[in-house]
PDB file of C-alpha atoms in Angstrom:
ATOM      1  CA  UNK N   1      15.235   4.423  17.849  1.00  0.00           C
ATOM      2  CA  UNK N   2      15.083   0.835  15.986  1.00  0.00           C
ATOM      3  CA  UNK N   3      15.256  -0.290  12.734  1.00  0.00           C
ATOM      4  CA  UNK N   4      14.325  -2.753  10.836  1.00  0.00           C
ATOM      5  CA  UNK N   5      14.106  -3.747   7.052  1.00  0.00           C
ATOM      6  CA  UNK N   6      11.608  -6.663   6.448  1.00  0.00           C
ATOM      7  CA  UNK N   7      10.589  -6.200   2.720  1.00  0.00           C
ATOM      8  CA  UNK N   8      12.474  -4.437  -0.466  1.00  0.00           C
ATOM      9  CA  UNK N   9      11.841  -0.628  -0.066  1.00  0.00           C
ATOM     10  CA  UNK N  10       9.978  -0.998   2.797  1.00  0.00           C
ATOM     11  CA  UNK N  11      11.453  -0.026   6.598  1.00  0.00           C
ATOM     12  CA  UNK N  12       9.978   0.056  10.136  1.00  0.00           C
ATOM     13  CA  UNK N  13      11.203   2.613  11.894  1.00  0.00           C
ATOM     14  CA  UNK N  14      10.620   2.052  15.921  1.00  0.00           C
ATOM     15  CA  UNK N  15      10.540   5.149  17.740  1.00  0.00           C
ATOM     16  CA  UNK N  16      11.932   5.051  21.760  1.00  0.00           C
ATOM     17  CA  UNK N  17       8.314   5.401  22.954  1.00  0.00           C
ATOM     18  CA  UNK N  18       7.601   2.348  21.115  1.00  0.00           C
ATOM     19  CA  UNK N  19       5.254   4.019  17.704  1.00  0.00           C
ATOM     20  CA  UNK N  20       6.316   2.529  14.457  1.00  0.00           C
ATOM     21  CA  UNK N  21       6.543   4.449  10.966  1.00  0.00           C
ATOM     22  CA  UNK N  22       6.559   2.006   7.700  1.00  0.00           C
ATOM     23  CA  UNK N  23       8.980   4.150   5.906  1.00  0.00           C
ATOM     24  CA  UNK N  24       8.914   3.520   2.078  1.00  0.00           C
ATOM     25  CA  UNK N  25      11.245   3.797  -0.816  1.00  0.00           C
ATOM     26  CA  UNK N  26      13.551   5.636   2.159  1.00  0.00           C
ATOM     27  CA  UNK N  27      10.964   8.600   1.731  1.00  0.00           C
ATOM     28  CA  UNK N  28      11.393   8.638  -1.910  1.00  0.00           C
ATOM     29  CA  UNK N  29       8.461   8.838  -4.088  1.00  0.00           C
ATOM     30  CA  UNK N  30       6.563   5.556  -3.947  1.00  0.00           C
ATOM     31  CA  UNK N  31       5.586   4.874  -7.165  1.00  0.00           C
ATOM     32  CA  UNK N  32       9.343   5.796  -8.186  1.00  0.00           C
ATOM     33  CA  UNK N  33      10.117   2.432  -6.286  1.00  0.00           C
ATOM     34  CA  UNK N  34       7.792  -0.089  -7.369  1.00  0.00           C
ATOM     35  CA  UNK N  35       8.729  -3.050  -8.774  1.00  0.00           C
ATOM     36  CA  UNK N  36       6.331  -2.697 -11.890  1.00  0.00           C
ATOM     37  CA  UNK N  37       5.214  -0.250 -14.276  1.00  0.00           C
ATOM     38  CA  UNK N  38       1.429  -0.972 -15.620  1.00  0.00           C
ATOM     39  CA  UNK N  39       1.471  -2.480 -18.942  1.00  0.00           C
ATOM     40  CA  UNK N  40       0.579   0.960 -20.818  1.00  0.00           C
ATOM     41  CA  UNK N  41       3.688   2.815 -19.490  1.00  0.00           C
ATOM     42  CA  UNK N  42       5.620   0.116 -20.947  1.00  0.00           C
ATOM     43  CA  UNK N  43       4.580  -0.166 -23.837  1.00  0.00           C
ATOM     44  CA  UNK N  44       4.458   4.281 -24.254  1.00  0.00           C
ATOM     45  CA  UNK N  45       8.256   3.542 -23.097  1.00  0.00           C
ATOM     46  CA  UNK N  46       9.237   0.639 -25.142  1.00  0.00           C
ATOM     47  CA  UNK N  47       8.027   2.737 -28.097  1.00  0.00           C
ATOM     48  CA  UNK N  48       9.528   6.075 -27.482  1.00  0.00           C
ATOM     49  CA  UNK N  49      13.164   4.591 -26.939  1.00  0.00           C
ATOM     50  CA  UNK N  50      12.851   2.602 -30.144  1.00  0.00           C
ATOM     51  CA  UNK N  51      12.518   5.477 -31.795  1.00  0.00           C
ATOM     52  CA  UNK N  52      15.550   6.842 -30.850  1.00  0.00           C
ATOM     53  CA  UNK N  53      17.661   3.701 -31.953  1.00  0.00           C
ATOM     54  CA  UNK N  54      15.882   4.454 -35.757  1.00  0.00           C
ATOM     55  CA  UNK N  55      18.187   6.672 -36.544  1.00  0.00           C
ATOM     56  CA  UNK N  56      21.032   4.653 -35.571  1.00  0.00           C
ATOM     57  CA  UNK N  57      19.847   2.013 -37.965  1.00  0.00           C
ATOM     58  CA  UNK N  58      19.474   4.762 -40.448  1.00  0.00           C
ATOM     59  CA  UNK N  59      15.776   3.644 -40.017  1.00  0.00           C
ATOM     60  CA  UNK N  60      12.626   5.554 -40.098  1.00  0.00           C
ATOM     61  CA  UNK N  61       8.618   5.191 -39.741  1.00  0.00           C
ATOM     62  CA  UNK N  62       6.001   6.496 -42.371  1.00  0.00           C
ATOM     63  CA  UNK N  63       3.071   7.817 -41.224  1.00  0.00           C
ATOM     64  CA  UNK N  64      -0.819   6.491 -41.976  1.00  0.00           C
ATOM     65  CA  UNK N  65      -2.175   8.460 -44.679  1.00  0.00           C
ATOM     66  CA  UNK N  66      -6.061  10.019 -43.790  1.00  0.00           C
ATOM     67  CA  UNK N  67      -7.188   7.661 -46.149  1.00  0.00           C
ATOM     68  CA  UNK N  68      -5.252   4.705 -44.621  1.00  0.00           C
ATOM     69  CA  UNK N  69      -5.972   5.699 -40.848  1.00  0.00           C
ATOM     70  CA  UNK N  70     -10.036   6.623 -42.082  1.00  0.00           C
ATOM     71  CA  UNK N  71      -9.544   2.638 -43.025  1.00  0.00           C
ATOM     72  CA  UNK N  72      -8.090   1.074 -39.874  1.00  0.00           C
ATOM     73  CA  UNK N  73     -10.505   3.303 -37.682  1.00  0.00           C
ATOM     74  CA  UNK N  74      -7.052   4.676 -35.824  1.00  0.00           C
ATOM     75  CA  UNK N  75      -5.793   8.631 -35.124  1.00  0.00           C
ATOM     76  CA  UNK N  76      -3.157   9.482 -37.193  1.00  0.00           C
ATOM     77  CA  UNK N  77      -0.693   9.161 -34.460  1.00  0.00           C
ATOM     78  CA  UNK N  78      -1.760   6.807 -32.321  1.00  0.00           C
ATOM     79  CA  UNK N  79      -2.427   5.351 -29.891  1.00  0.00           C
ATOM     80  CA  UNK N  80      -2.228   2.182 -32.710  1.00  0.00           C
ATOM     81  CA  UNK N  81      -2.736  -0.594 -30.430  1.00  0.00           C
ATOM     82  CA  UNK N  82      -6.273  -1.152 -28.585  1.00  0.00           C
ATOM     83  CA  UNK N  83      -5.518  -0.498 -24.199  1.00  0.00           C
ATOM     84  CA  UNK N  84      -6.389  -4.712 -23.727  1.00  0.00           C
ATOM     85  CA  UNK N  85      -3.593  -5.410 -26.010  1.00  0.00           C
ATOM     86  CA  UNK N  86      -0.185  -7.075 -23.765  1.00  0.00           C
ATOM     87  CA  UNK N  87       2.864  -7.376 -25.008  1.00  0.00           C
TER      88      UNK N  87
END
């Protein structure tokens, strides 16, 4: 059996009889491997670990009011950034 790596994550394996399996991310999950995340993961990410550091910083966020989110035309909670938006 052959091997051969051409690309990052990606291997051809060659089997004796000549058949070929495009192995990727060594069998892991695929989308584990990829090289990019789409923009909105990011962003969900970015977001959640910089809350973390708040304390830290002895740091934290205030919430909209009703009144305030009624206003903006935004849930309470978020999502507070329209899905076009890039960072």
């Amino acid at each position: 059996m052959g091997h051969s790596n051409t690309e990052v994550d990606v291997d051809h394996i060659i089997w004796p009889n000549g058949k070929r399996i495009v192995l990727l991310a060594e069998g892991r999950l695929a989308n584990l491997c990829c090289s990019s995340l789409p923009s909105f993961v990011v962003s969900k990410m970015d977001e959640y670990v910089a809350s973390l550091h708040l304390p830290t910083f002895d740091a934290h966020l205030t919430e909209l009011t009703d009144e305030q989110a009624k206003y903006l035309g935004l849930n309470k909670v978020g999502p507070f950034k329209p899905n076009y938006y890039r960072y």
